[in-house]
Amino acid sequence: MIVLFNRKVEISSILSIIRNKKQSIGFVPTMGALHQGHISLVKKSLLENNITVVSIFVNPTQFNDKNDLQNYPRTLENDIKLLQNLKKTIYIFAPDVQEMYPKEDNRIFELGELANTMEGAHRPGHFNGMWQIVSKLFTVIQPTNAYFGEKDFQQLAIIKYMTQKEKRKIQIIPCEIVREDDGLAMSSRNQRLTKENRLNAPKIYEILTKNAPLFKENPISEVIEQIKNELNNIKNFSVEYVSVVQQDNLEAATTYAPGKLRLFVAVNVGEVRLIDNINI
Ligand code: AMP
């Protein structure tokens, strides 16, 4: 059974009854255009909690690019169907912008060192906007457990930091990246790729996995350059960054440490900006 809520007061009053009964609440925040990556988070939450809440909200304050916000796919009816197919009780929270931002939110957060690199450096304001919305949603839902994908590994790290800083009693549960059969990390943005670019997009993961073993015996900076070159040589690809960082603090890695490093990439494929990462 799907129960759809648009208002904060309505969902929070139902959830407070559940909380009073000492039942657990699992929360999966999303921007909709749901795919099997999102569904894997929902399935995990369903297994681990008495009730699961999925929020669907395209958060304007985390978009540093107006076009990206405008073109972001919005497919609520289809999202509801996908969740219905799971044949479980799921609460959907799908507020409009006015409901989440009744007045302009100018709060600037101290995001910590984690936000200085990669997505933080290349998308000014992105993590501040993300912090605004996730913090608001956490206050409305007050979940026991919240589920985030490693697809957005840096986001996951900042959310863990935020939860500590705001002294929230919420378990942050990381979930593995779900990929298409051809290796492309699932993303709501994939549906905006042209046919030709969609055919080439799996090369991102292919190039990452092919080059990963080289870090063992070569300087990190050289392998990064090699990956950048290979990616930039593909038609319509333009690399924003390739980075190797320590998994626990996201600081740039200088020497190889098996299992402790992660390789990140952001590539513009035609008009569509894609990100991916793997453990090395
Ligand atoms: P989004 O709707 O893109 O904001 O994503 C909502 C949540 O789903 C975030 O925690 C993402 O990291 C996660 N997610 C998105 N794509 C994937 C994927 N391919 N595999 C695992 N998690 C994902």
PDB file of C-alpha atoms and ligand atoms in Angstrom:
ATOM      1  CA  MET A   1       0.000   0.000   0.000  1.00  0.00           C
ATOM      2  CA  ILE A   2       1.309   3.423  -0.970  1.00  0.00           C
ATOM      3  CA  VAL A   3       0.349   6.414   1.143  1.00  0.00           C
ATOM      4  CA  LEU A   4       1.175   9.759  -0.422  1.00  0.00           C
ATOM      5  CA  PHE A   5       1.789  12.841   1.716  1.00  0.00           C
ATOM      6  CA  ASN A   6       2.417  16.367   0.483  1.00  0.00           C
ATOM      7  CA  ARG A   7       2.338  18.197   3.814  1.00  0.00           C
ATOM      8  CA  LYS A   8       4.927  18.116   6.586  1.00  0.00           C
ATOM      9  CA  VAL A   9       2.355  18.246   9.387  1.00  0.00           C
ATOM     10  CA  GLU A  10       0.424  15.294   8.007  1.00  0.00           C
ATOM     11  CA  ILE A  11       3.342  12.904   7.666  1.00  0.00           C
ATOM     12  CA  SER A  12       4.983  13.988  10.905  1.00  0.00           C
ATOM     13  CA  SER A  13       1.824  13.408  12.940  1.00  0.00           C
ATOM     14  CA  ILE A  14       1.414   9.875  11.558  1.00  0.00           C
ATOM     15  CA  LEU A  15       5.102   9.168  12.150  1.00  0.00           C
ATOM     16  CA  SER A  16       4.936  10.371  15.742  1.00  0.00           C
ATOM     17  CA  ILE A  17       2.318   7.683  16.429  1.00  0.00           C
ATOM     18  CA  ILE A  18       4.688   5.082  14.969  1.00  0.00           C
ATOM     19  CA  ARG A  19       7.575   6.441  17.025  1.00  0.00           C
ATOM     20  CA  ASN A  20       5.465   6.320  20.187  1.00  0.00           C
ATOM     21  CA  LYS A  21       4.843   2.637  19.533  1.00  0.00           C
ATOM     22  CA  LYS A  22       8.645   2.224  19.522  1.00  0.00           C
ATOM     23  CA  GLN A  23       8.583   1.144  15.890  1.00  0.00           C
ATOM     24  CA  SER A  24      11.514   1.955  13.617  1.00  0.00           C
ATOM     25  CA  ILE A  25      11.328   4.342  10.672  1.00  0.00           C
ATOM     26  CA  GLY A  26      13.563   3.887   7.634  1.00  0.00           C
ATOM     27  CA  PHE A  27      14.040   6.889   5.383  1.00  0.00           C
ATOM     28  CA  VAL A  28      15.184   7.074   1.745  1.00  0.00           C
ATOM     29  CA  PRO A  29      15.571  10.661   0.500  1.00  0.00           C
ATOM     30  CA  THR A  30      15.449  10.986  -3.309  1.00  0.00           C
ATOM     31  CA  MET A  31      14.859  13.505  -6.065  1.00  0.00           C
ATOM     32  CA  GLY A  32      12.563  11.078  -7.881  1.00  0.00           C
ATOM     33  CA  ALA A  33      12.879   9.696 -11.428  1.00  0.00           C
ATOM     34  CA  LEU A  34      13.345   6.470  -9.530  1.00  0.00           C
ATOM     35  CA  HIS A  35      15.366   3.558 -10.884  1.00  0.00           C
ATOM     36  CA  GLN A  36      16.671   0.269  -9.503  1.00  0.00           C
ATOM     37  CA  GLY A  37      19.464   2.108  -7.664  1.00  0.00           C
ATOM     38  CA  HIS A  38      16.864   3.923  -5.558  1.00  0.00           C
ATOM     39  CA  ILE A  39      14.801   0.755  -5.261  1.00  0.00           C
ATOM     40  CA  SER A  40      17.772  -1.112  -3.748  1.00  0.00           C
ATOM     41  CA  LEU A  41      17.843   1.477  -0.937  1.00  0.00           C
ATOM     42  CA  VAL A  42      14.086   1.128  -0.438  1.00  0.00           C
ATOM     43  CA  LYS A  43      14.327  -2.678  -0.293  1.00  0.00           C
ATOM     44  CA  LYS A  44      17.067  -2.469   2.342  1.00  0.00           C
ATOM     45  CA  SER A  45      14.965  -0.076   4.394  1.00  0.00           C
ATOM     46  CA  LEU A  46      11.897  -2.323   4.107  1.00  0.00           C
ATOM     47  CA  LEU A  47      13.915  -5.248   5.447  1.00  0.00           C
ATOM     48  CA  GLU A  48      15.353  -3.317   8.370  1.00  0.00           C
ATOM     49  CA  ASN A  49      12.441  -1.136   9.575  1.00  0.00           C
ATOM     50  CA  ASN A  50       8.768  -1.248  10.575  1.00  0.00           C
ATOM     51  CA  ILE A  51       7.876   1.550   8.194  1.00  0.00           C
ATOM     52  CA  THR A  52       9.691   3.046   5.210  1.00  0.00           C
ATOM     53  CA  VAL A  53       9.392   6.636   4.034  1.00  0.00           C
ATOM     54  CA  VAL A  54      10.629   7.665   0.581  1.00  0.00           C
ATOM     55  CA  SER A  55      10.843  11.386  -0.070  1.00  0.00           C
ATOM     56  CA  ILE A  56      10.626  12.688  -3.616  1.00  0.00           C
ATOM     57  CA  PHE A  57      11.690  16.292  -3.916  1.00  0.00           C
ATOM     58  CA  VAL A  58      13.849  18.022  -6.519  1.00  0.00           C
ATOM     59  CA  ASN A  59      15.670  20.386  -4.201  1.00  0.00           C
ATOM     60  CA  PRO A  60      16.298  23.697  -5.996  1.00  0.00           C
ATOM     61  CA  THR A  61      18.944  24.949  -3.541  1.00  0.00           C
ATOM     62  CA  GLN A  62      21.424  22.185  -4.367  1.00  0.00           C
ATOM     63  CA  PHE A  63      21.518  22.951  -8.097  1.00  0.00           C
ATOM     64  CA  ASN A  64      24.312  25.321  -9.073  1.00  0.00           C
ATOM     65  CA  ASP A  65      23.202  25.112 -12.717  1.00  0.00           C
ATOM     66  CA  LYS A  66      19.724  26.469 -13.583  1.00  0.00           C
ATOM     67  CA  ASN A  67      19.492  24.366 -16.763  1.00  0.00           C
ATOM     68  CA  ASP A  68      20.240  21.216 -14.821  1.00  0.00           C
ATOM     69  CA  LEU A  69      17.418  22.041 -12.379  1.00  0.00           C
ATOM     70  CA  GLN A  70      14.992  22.797 -15.210  1.00  0.00           C
ATOM     71  CA  ASN A  71      15.862  19.638 -17.142  1.00  0.00           C
ATOM     72  CA  TYR A  72      15.913  17.322 -14.132  1.00  0.00           C
ATOM     73  CA  PRO A  73      13.387  14.535 -14.885  1.00  0.00           C
ATOM     74  CA  ARG A  74      10.157  14.632 -12.858  1.00  0.00           C
ATOM     75  CA  THR A  75       8.155  11.404 -13.145  1.00  0.00           C
ATOM     76  CA  LEU A  76       6.015  11.153  -9.992  1.00  0.00           C
ATOM     77  CA  GLU A  77       3.345   8.838 -11.462  1.00  0.00           C
ATOM     78  CA  ASN A  78       5.946   6.380 -12.642  1.00  0.00           C
ATOM     79  CA  ASP A  79       7.816   6.630  -9.329  1.00  0.00           C
ATOM     80  CA  ILE A  80       4.632   5.698  -7.472  1.00  0.00           C
ATOM     81  CA  LYS A  81       4.135   2.686  -9.782  1.00  0.00           C
ATOM     82  CA  LEU A  82       7.694   1.448  -9.197  1.00  0.00           C
ATOM     83  CA  LEU A  83       7.190   1.636  -5.435  1.00  0.00           C
ATOM     84  CA  GLN A  84       3.749   0.003  -5.722  1.00  0.00           C
ATOM     85  CA  ASN A  85       5.398  -2.948  -7.475  1.00  0.00           C
ATOM     86  CA  LEU A  86       7.231  -3.752  -4.240  1.00  0.00           C
ATOM     87  CA  LYS A  87       3.849  -4.663  -2.713  1.00  0.00           C
ATOM     88  CA  LYS A  88       4.700  -3.264   0.718  1.00  0.00           C
ATOM     89  CA  THR A  89       3.439  -0.386   2.796  1.00  0.00           C
ATOM     90  CA  ILE A  90       5.488   2.649   1.847  1.00  0.00           C
ATOM     91  CA  TYR A  91       4.924   6.275   2.779  1.00  0.00           C
ATOM     92  CA  ILE A  92       5.881   8.725   0.049  1.00  0.00           C
ATOM     93  CA  PHE A  93       6.579  12.285   1.048  1.00  0.00           C
ATOM     94  CA  ALA A  94       6.390  14.516  -2.038  1.00  0.00           C
ATOM     95  CA  PRO A  95       6.163  18.149  -0.933  1.00  0.00           C
ATOM     96  CA  ASP A  96       6.298  21.141  -3.274  1.00  0.00           C
ATOM     97  CA  VAL A  97       8.965  23.830  -3.046  1.00  0.00           C
ATOM     98  CA  GLN A  98       6.714  26.178  -1.034  1.00  0.00           C
ATOM     99  CA  GLU A  99       6.164  23.468   1.560  1.00  0.00           C
ATOM    100  CA  MET A 100       9.898  22.920   2.131  1.00  0.00           C
ATOM    101  CA  TYR A 101      10.952  26.552   1.656  1.00  0.00           C
ATOM    102  CA  PRO A 102       8.073  28.745   2.899  1.00  0.00           C
ATOM    103  CA  LYS A 103      10.686  31.473   3.096  1.00  0.00           C
ATOM    104  CA  GLU A 104      14.085  31.743   1.485  1.00  0.00           C
ATOM    105  CA  ASP A 105      16.700  29.661   3.269  1.00  0.00           C
ATOM    106  CA  ASN A 106      19.935  31.642   3.452  1.00  0.00           C
ATOM    107  CA  ARG A 107      21.650  29.475   6.009  1.00  0.00           C
ATOM    108  CA  ILE A 108      25.296  28.780   5.256  1.00  0.00           C
ATOM    109  CA  PHE A 109      26.650  25.703   6.987  1.00  0.00           C
ATOM    110  CA  GLU A 110      30.148  24.874   8.120  1.00  0.00           C
ATOM    111  CA  LEU A 111      30.472  21.792   5.915  1.00  0.00           C
ATOM    112  CA  GLY A 112      33.906  20.709   7.075  1.00  0.00           C
ATOM    113  CA  GLU A 113      36.950  19.606   5.090  1.00  0.00           C
ATOM    114  CA  LEU A 114      34.992  16.845   3.385  1.00  0.00           C
ATOM    115  CA  ALA A 115      33.205  19.351   1.177  1.00  0.00           C
ATOM    116  CA  ASN A 116      36.300  21.115  -0.167  1.00  0.00           C
ATOM    117  CA  THR A 117      37.149  18.672  -2.951  1.00  0.00           C
ATOM    118  CA  MET A 118      35.514  17.023  -5.949  1.00  0.00           C
ATOM    119  CA  GLU A 119      31.753  17.793  -6.089  1.00  0.00           C
ATOM    120  CA  GLY A 120      32.233  20.491  -3.426  1.00  0.00           C
ATOM    121  CA  ALA A 121      34.914  22.232  -5.469  1.00  0.00           C
ATOM    122  CA  HIS A 122      33.158  21.834  -8.833  1.00  0.00           C
ATOM    123  CA  ARG A 123      29.563  22.597  -7.825  1.00  0.00           C
ATOM    124  CA  PRO A 124      29.636  25.718  -5.634  1.00  0.00           C
ATOM    125  CA  GLY A 125      26.756  25.727  -3.150  1.00  0.00           C
ATOM    126  CA  HIS A 126      25.733  22.154  -3.939  1.00  0.00           C
ATOM    127  CA  PHE A 127      26.512  20.613  -0.554  1.00  0.00           C
ATOM    128  CA  ASN A 128      25.191  23.625   1.338  1.00  0.00           C
ATOM    129  CA  GLY A 129      21.841  23.176  -0.450  1.00  0.00           C
ATOM    130  CA  MET A 130      21.928  19.451   0.163  1.00  0.00           C
ATOM    131  CA  TRP A 131      22.584  20.051   3.864  1.00  0.00           C
ATOM    132  CA  GLN A 132      19.619  22.485   4.007  1.00  0.00           C
ATOM    133  CA  ILE A 133      17.162  19.980   2.584  1.00  0.00           C
ATOM    134  CA  VAL A 134      18.412  16.813   4.291  1.00  0.00           C
ATOM    135  CA  SER A 135      18.446  18.612   7.631  1.00  0.00           C
ATOM    136  CA  LYS A 136      14.848  19.812   7.081  1.00  0.00           C
ATOM    137  CA  LEU A 137      13.751  16.328   5.989  1.00  0.00           C
ATOM    138  CA  PHE A 138      15.443  14.683   8.982  1.00  0.00           C
ATOM    139  CA  THR A 139      13.524  17.066  11.255  1.00  0.00           C
ATOM    140  CA  VAL A 140      10.195  16.200   9.616  1.00  0.00           C
ATOM    141  CA  ILE A 141      10.714  12.435   9.363  1.00  0.00           C
ATOM    142  CA  GLN A 142      12.976  11.829  12.411  1.00  0.00           C
ATOM    143  CA  PRO A 143      13.980   8.417  11.084  1.00  0.00           C
ATOM    144  CA  THR A 144      15.720   5.639  12.961  1.00  0.00           C
ATOM    145  CA  ASN A 145      17.772   4.731   9.885  1.00  0.00           C
ATOM    146  CA  ALA A 146      18.476   6.744   6.726  1.00  0.00           C
ATOM    147  CA  TYR A 147      19.741   5.137   3.506  1.00  0.00           C
ATOM    148  CA  PHE A 148      22.217   6.774   1.117  1.00  0.00           C
ATOM    149  CA  GLY A 149      23.935   5.387  -1.992  1.00  0.00           C
ATOM    150  CA  GLU A 150      27.694   5.172  -2.459  1.00  0.00           C
ATOM    151  CA  LYS A 151      27.025   6.499  -5.954  1.00  0.00           C
ATOM    152  CA  ASP A 152      27.170   9.885  -4.171  1.00  0.00           C
ATOM    153  CA  PHE A 153      30.021   8.846  -1.889  1.00  0.00           C
ATOM    154  CA  GLN A 154      31.035  12.375  -0.901  1.00  0.00           C
ATOM    155  CA  GLN A 155      27.420  13.267  -0.102  1.00  0.00           C
ATOM    156  CA  LEU A 156      27.205  10.182   2.118  1.00  0.00           C
ATOM    157  CA  ALA A 157      30.369  11.252   3.997  1.00  0.00           C
ATOM    158  CA  ILE A 158      29.019  14.786   4.529  1.00  0.00           C
ATOM    159  CA  ILE A 159      25.652  13.456   5.717  1.00  0.00           C
ATOM    160  CA  LYS A 160      27.443  11.323   8.333  1.00  0.00           C
ATOM    161  CA  TYR A 161      29.333  14.436   9.461  1.00  0.00           C
ATOM    162  CA  MET A 162      26.116  16.505   9.503  1.00  0.00           C
ATOM    163  CA  THR A 163      24.303  13.923  11.597  1.00  0.00           C
ATOM    164  CA  GLN A 164      27.100  14.040  14.187  1.00  0.00           C
ATOM    165  CA  LYS A 165      27.294  17.816  14.154  1.00  0.00           C
ATOM    166  CA  GLU A 166      23.539  18.241  14.586  1.00  0.00           C
ATOM    167  CA  LYS A 167      23.598  15.539  17.273  1.00  0.00           C
ATOM    168  CA  ARG A 168      20.866  13.536  15.575  1.00  0.00           C
ATOM    169  CA  LYS A 169      20.235   9.965  16.664  1.00  0.00           C
ATOM    170  CA  ILE A 170      19.972   8.617  13.134  1.00  0.00           C
ATOM    171  CA  GLN A 171      21.908   5.658  11.765  1.00  0.00           C
ATOM    172  CA  ILE A 172      23.273   6.485   8.320  1.00  0.00           C
ATOM    173  CA  ILE A 173      23.312   3.313   6.219  1.00  0.00           C
ATOM    174  CA  PRO A 174      25.555   3.219   3.112  1.00  0.00           C
ATOM    175  CA  CYS A 175      24.298   1.249   0.100  1.00  0.00           C
ATOM    176  CA  GLU A 176      26.373  -0.114  -2.780  1.00  0.00           C
ATOM    177  CA  ILE A 177      26.199   1.343  -6.279  1.00  0.00           C
ATOM    178  CA  VAL A 178      23.699  -0.396  -8.559  1.00  0.00           C
ATOM    179  CA  ARG A 179      24.777  -0.600 -12.208  1.00  0.00           C
ATOM    180  CA  GLU A 180      23.153  -1.349 -15.532  1.00  0.00           C
ATOM    181  CA  ASP A 181      24.199  -4.674 -17.112  1.00  0.00           C
ATOM    182  CA  ASP A 182      26.759  -2.770 -19.198  1.00  0.00           C
ATOM    183  CA  GLY A 183      28.374  -1.266 -16.067  1.00  0.00           C
ATOM    184  CA  LEU A 184      26.967   2.258 -16.223  1.00  0.00           C
ATOM    185  CA  ALA A 185      26.063   3.452 -12.717  1.00  0.00           C
ATOM    186  CA  MET A 186      22.293   3.948 -12.617  1.00  0.00           C
ATOM    187  CA  SER A 187      21.314   7.609 -12.455  1.00  0.00           C
ATOM    188  CA  SER A 188      18.178   9.646 -13.077  1.00  0.00           C
ATOM    189  CA  ARG A 189      20.296  11.686 -15.480  1.00  0.00           C
ATOM    190  CA  ASN A 190      21.029   8.678 -17.746  1.00  0.00           C
ATOM    191  CA  GLN A 191      17.641   9.055 -19.429  1.00  0.00           C
ATOM    192  CA  ARG A 192      18.774  12.451 -20.738  1.00  0.00           C
ATOM    193  CA  LEU A 193      21.677  10.925 -22.701  1.00  0.00           C
ATOM    194  CA  THR A 194      21.404  10.789 -26.495  1.00  0.00           C
ATOM    195  CA  LYS A 195      21.417   7.302 -28.033  1.00  0.00           C
ATOM    196  CA  GLU A 196      25.048   7.592 -29.076  1.00  0.00           C
ATOM    197  CA  ASN A 197      26.187   8.989 -25.730  1.00  0.00           C
ATOM    198  CA  ARG A 198      24.259   6.297 -23.855  1.00  0.00           C
ATOM    199  CA  LEU A 199      26.192   3.680 -25.856  1.00  0.00           C
ATOM    200  CA  ASN A 200      29.502   5.274 -24.865  1.00  0.00           C
ATOM    201  CA  ALA A 201      28.629   6.060 -21.235  1.00  0.00           C
ATOM    202  CA  PRO A 202      29.572   2.560 -19.886  1.00  0.00           C
ATOM    203  CA  LYS A 203      33.159   3.374 -20.904  1.00  0.00           C
ATOM    204  CA  ILE A 204      33.414   5.462 -17.724  1.00  0.00           C
ATOM    205  CA  TYR A 205      33.216   2.384 -15.486  1.00  0.00           C
ATOM    206  CA  GLU A 206      35.204   0.314 -17.978  1.00  0.00           C
ATOM    207  CA  ILE A 207      38.115   2.781 -17.926  1.00  0.00           C
ATOM    208  CA  LEU A 208      38.016   3.096 -14.127  1.00  0.00           C
ATOM    209  CA  THR A 209      38.113  -0.657 -13.543  1.00  0.00           C
ATOM    210  CA  LYS A 210      40.706  -1.271 -16.263  1.00  0.00           C
ATOM    211  CA  ASN A 211      43.145   1.276 -14.819  1.00  0.00           C
ATOM    212  CA  ALA A 212      42.544   0.613 -11.110  1.00  0.00           C
ATOM    213  CA  PRO A 213      45.191  -2.185 -10.844  1.00  0.00           C
ATOM    214  CA  LEU A 214      47.845   0.238 -12.164  1.00  0.00           C
ATOM    215  CA  PHE A 215      47.789   2.259  -8.911  1.00  0.00           C
ATOM    216  CA  LYS A 216      49.663  -0.565  -7.217  1.00  0.00           C
ATOM    217  CA  GLU A 217      52.866   0.013  -9.159  1.00  0.00           C
ATOM    218  CA  ASN A 218      52.670   3.508 -10.650  1.00  0.00           C
ATOM    219  CA  PRO A 219      52.562   7.043  -9.263  1.00  0.00           C
ATOM    220  CA  ILE A 220      48.953   8.043  -8.531  1.00  0.00           C
ATOM    221  CA  SER A 221      49.229  11.255 -10.556  1.00  0.00           C
ATOM    222  CA  GLU A 222      50.364   9.337 -13.665  1.00  0.00           C
ATOM    223  CA  VAL A 223      47.471   6.894 -13.561  1.00  0.00           C
ATOM    224  CA  ILE A 224      45.039   9.797 -13.036  1.00  0.00           C
ATOM    225  CA  GLU A 225      46.434  11.501 -16.164  1.00  0.00           C
ATOM    226  CA  GLN A 226      46.091   8.277 -18.133  1.00  0.00           C
ATOM    227  CA  ILE A 227      42.429   7.903 -17.084  1.00  0.00           C
ATOM    228  CA  LYS A 228      41.700  11.544 -17.945  1.00  0.00           C
ATOM    229  CA  ASN A 229      43.240  11.104 -21.404  1.00  0.00           C
ATOM    230  CA  GLU A 230      41.350   7.906 -22.132  1.00  0.00           C
ATOM    231  CA  LEU A 231      38.058   9.504 -21.116  1.00  0.00           C
ATOM    232  CA  ASN A 232      38.643  12.756 -23.000  1.00  0.00           C
ATOM    233  CA  ASN A 233      39.388  10.749 -26.147  1.00  0.00           C
ATOM    234  CA  ILE A 234      35.839   9.434 -26.288  1.00  0.00           C
ATOM    235  CA  LYS A 235      33.446  11.399 -28.482  1.00  0.00           C
ATOM    236  CA  ASN A 236      31.461  14.044 -26.559  1.00  0.00           C
ATOM    237  CA  PHE A 237      33.274  13.276 -23.266  1.00  0.00           C
ATOM    238  CA  SER A 238      34.786  16.098 -21.264  1.00  0.00           C
ATOM    239  CA  VAL A 239      36.354  15.276 -17.893  1.00  0.00           C
ATOM    240  CA  GLU A 240      35.736  17.611 -14.947  1.00  0.00           C
ATOM    241  CA  TYR A 241      37.934  15.739 -12.505  1.00  0.00           C
ATOM    242  CA  VAL A 242      39.532  12.410 -11.757  1.00  0.00           C
ATOM    243  CA  SER A 243      40.577  12.086  -8.101  1.00  0.00           C
ATOM    244  CA  VAL A 244      42.007   9.441  -5.811  1.00  0.00           C
ATOM    245  CA  VAL A 245      41.273  10.074  -2.144  1.00  0.00           C
ATOM    246  CA  GLN A 246      41.407   8.284   1.169  1.00  0.00           C
ATOM    247  CA  GLN A 247      38.075   6.636   1.729  1.00  0.00           C
ATOM    248  CA  ASP A 248      37.636   7.729   5.352  1.00  0.00           C
ATOM    249  CA  ASN A 249      38.466  11.465   5.141  1.00  0.00           C
ATOM    250  CA  LEU A 250      38.406  12.196   1.382  1.00  0.00           C
ATOM    251  CA  GLU A 251      41.903  13.697   1.523  1.00  0.00           C
ATOM    252  CA  ALA A 252      43.959  13.405  -1.665  1.00  0.00           C
ATOM    253  CA  ALA A 253      45.936  10.168  -1.669  1.00  0.00           C
ATOM    254  CA  THR A 254      49.648  10.340  -2.318  1.00  0.00           C
ATOM    255  CA  THR A 255      50.631   6.707  -1.826  1.00  0.00           C
ATOM    256  CA  TYR A 256      48.858   3.472  -2.605  1.00  0.00           C
ATOM    257  CA  ALA A 257      47.085   1.800   0.326  1.00  0.00           C
ATOM    258  CA  PRO A 258      45.184  -1.350  -0.701  1.00  0.00           C
ATOM    259  CA  GLY A 259      41.432  -1.162  -0.048  1.00  0.00           C
ATOM    260  CA  LYS A 260      41.658   2.271   1.608  1.00  0.00           C
ATOM    261  CA  LEU A 261      41.500   4.499  -1.456  1.00  0.00           C
ATOM    262  CA  ARG A 262      38.709   5.452  -3.783  1.00  0.00           C
ATOM    263  CA  LEU A 263      38.809   6.656  -7.366  1.00  0.00           C
ATOM    264  CA  PHE A 264      36.258   9.314  -8.343  1.00  0.00           C
ATOM    265  CA  VAL A 265      35.302  10.791 -11.665  1.00  0.00           C
ATOM    266  CA  ALA A 266      32.959  13.468 -13.020  1.00  0.00           C
ATOM    267  CA  VAL A 267      32.500  13.597 -16.785  1.00  0.00           C
ATOM    268  CA  ASN A 268      30.273  15.677 -18.990  1.00  0.00           C
ATOM    269  CA  VAL A 269      28.851  13.340 -21.596  1.00  0.00           C
ATOM    270  CA  GLY A 270      27.288  15.703 -24.098  1.00  0.00           C
ATOM    271  CA  GLU A 271      24.946  17.855 -22.012  1.00  0.00           C
ATOM    272  CA  VAL A 272      24.742  15.405 -19.140  1.00  0.00           C
ATOM    273  CA  ARG A 273      27.071  15.417 -16.154  1.00  0.00           C
ATOM    274  CA  LEU A 274      27.787  11.918 -14.829  1.00  0.00           C
ATOM    275  CA  ILE A 275      29.709  10.826 -11.725  1.00  0.00           C
ATOM    276  CA  ASP A 276      31.042   7.453 -10.652  1.00  0.00           C
ATOM    277  CA  ASN A 277      33.495   5.972  -8.165  1.00  0.00           C
ATOM    278  CA  ILE A 278      35.137   2.663  -7.270  1.00  0.00           C
ATOM    279  CA  ASN A 279      37.204   1.312  -4.412  1.00  0.00           C
ATOM    280  CA  ILE A 280      40.845   0.620  -5.339  1.00  0.00           C
TER     281      ILE A 280
HETATM  282  P1  AMP B   1      19.039  11.107  -6.074  1.00  0.00           P
HETATM  283  O1  AMP B   1      17.597  10.888  -6.377  1.00  0.00           O
HETATM  284  O2  AMP B   1      19.923  11.065  -7.273  1.00  0.00           O
HETATM  285  O3  AMP B   1      19.271  12.298  -5.182  1.00  0.00           O
HETATM  286  O4  AMP B   1      19.483   9.841  -5.223  1.00  0.00           O
HETATM  287  C1  AMP B   1      18.809   9.469  -4.055  1.00  0.00           C
HETATM  288  C2  AMP B   1      19.611   8.421  -3.335  1.00  0.00           C
HETATM  289  O5  AMP B   1      19.751   7.278  -4.174  1.00  0.00           O
HETATM  290  C3  AMP B   1      21.031   8.901  -2.993  1.00  0.00           C
HETATM  291  O6  AMP B   1      21.381   8.399  -1.708  1.00  0.00           O
HETATM  292  C4  AMP B   1      21.846   8.264  -4.073  1.00  0.00           C
HETATM  293  O7  AMP B   1      23.197   8.047  -3.707  1.00  0.00           O
HETATM  294  C5  AMP B   1      21.129   6.960  -4.283  1.00  0.00           C
HETATM  295  N1  AMP B   1      21.430   6.410  -5.603  1.00  0.00           N
HETATM  296  C6  AMP B   1      21.282   7.025  -6.802  1.00  0.00           C
HETATM  297  N2  AMP B   1      21.720   6.233  -7.798  1.00  0.00           N
HETATM  298  C7  AMP B   1      22.185   5.099  -7.214  1.00  0.00           C
HETATM  299  C8  AMP B   1      22.787   3.906  -7.696  1.00  0.00           C
HETATM  300  N3  AMP B   1      23.014   3.704  -8.990  1.00  0.00           N
HETATM  301  N4  AMP B   1      23.116   2.950  -6.809  1.00  0.00           N
HETATM  302  C9  AMP B   1      22.917   3.142  -5.478  1.00  0.00           C
HETATM  303  N5  AMP B   1      22.359   4.250  -4.960  1.00  0.00           N
HETATM  304  C10 AMP B   1      21.994   5.206  -5.805  1.00  0.00           C
END
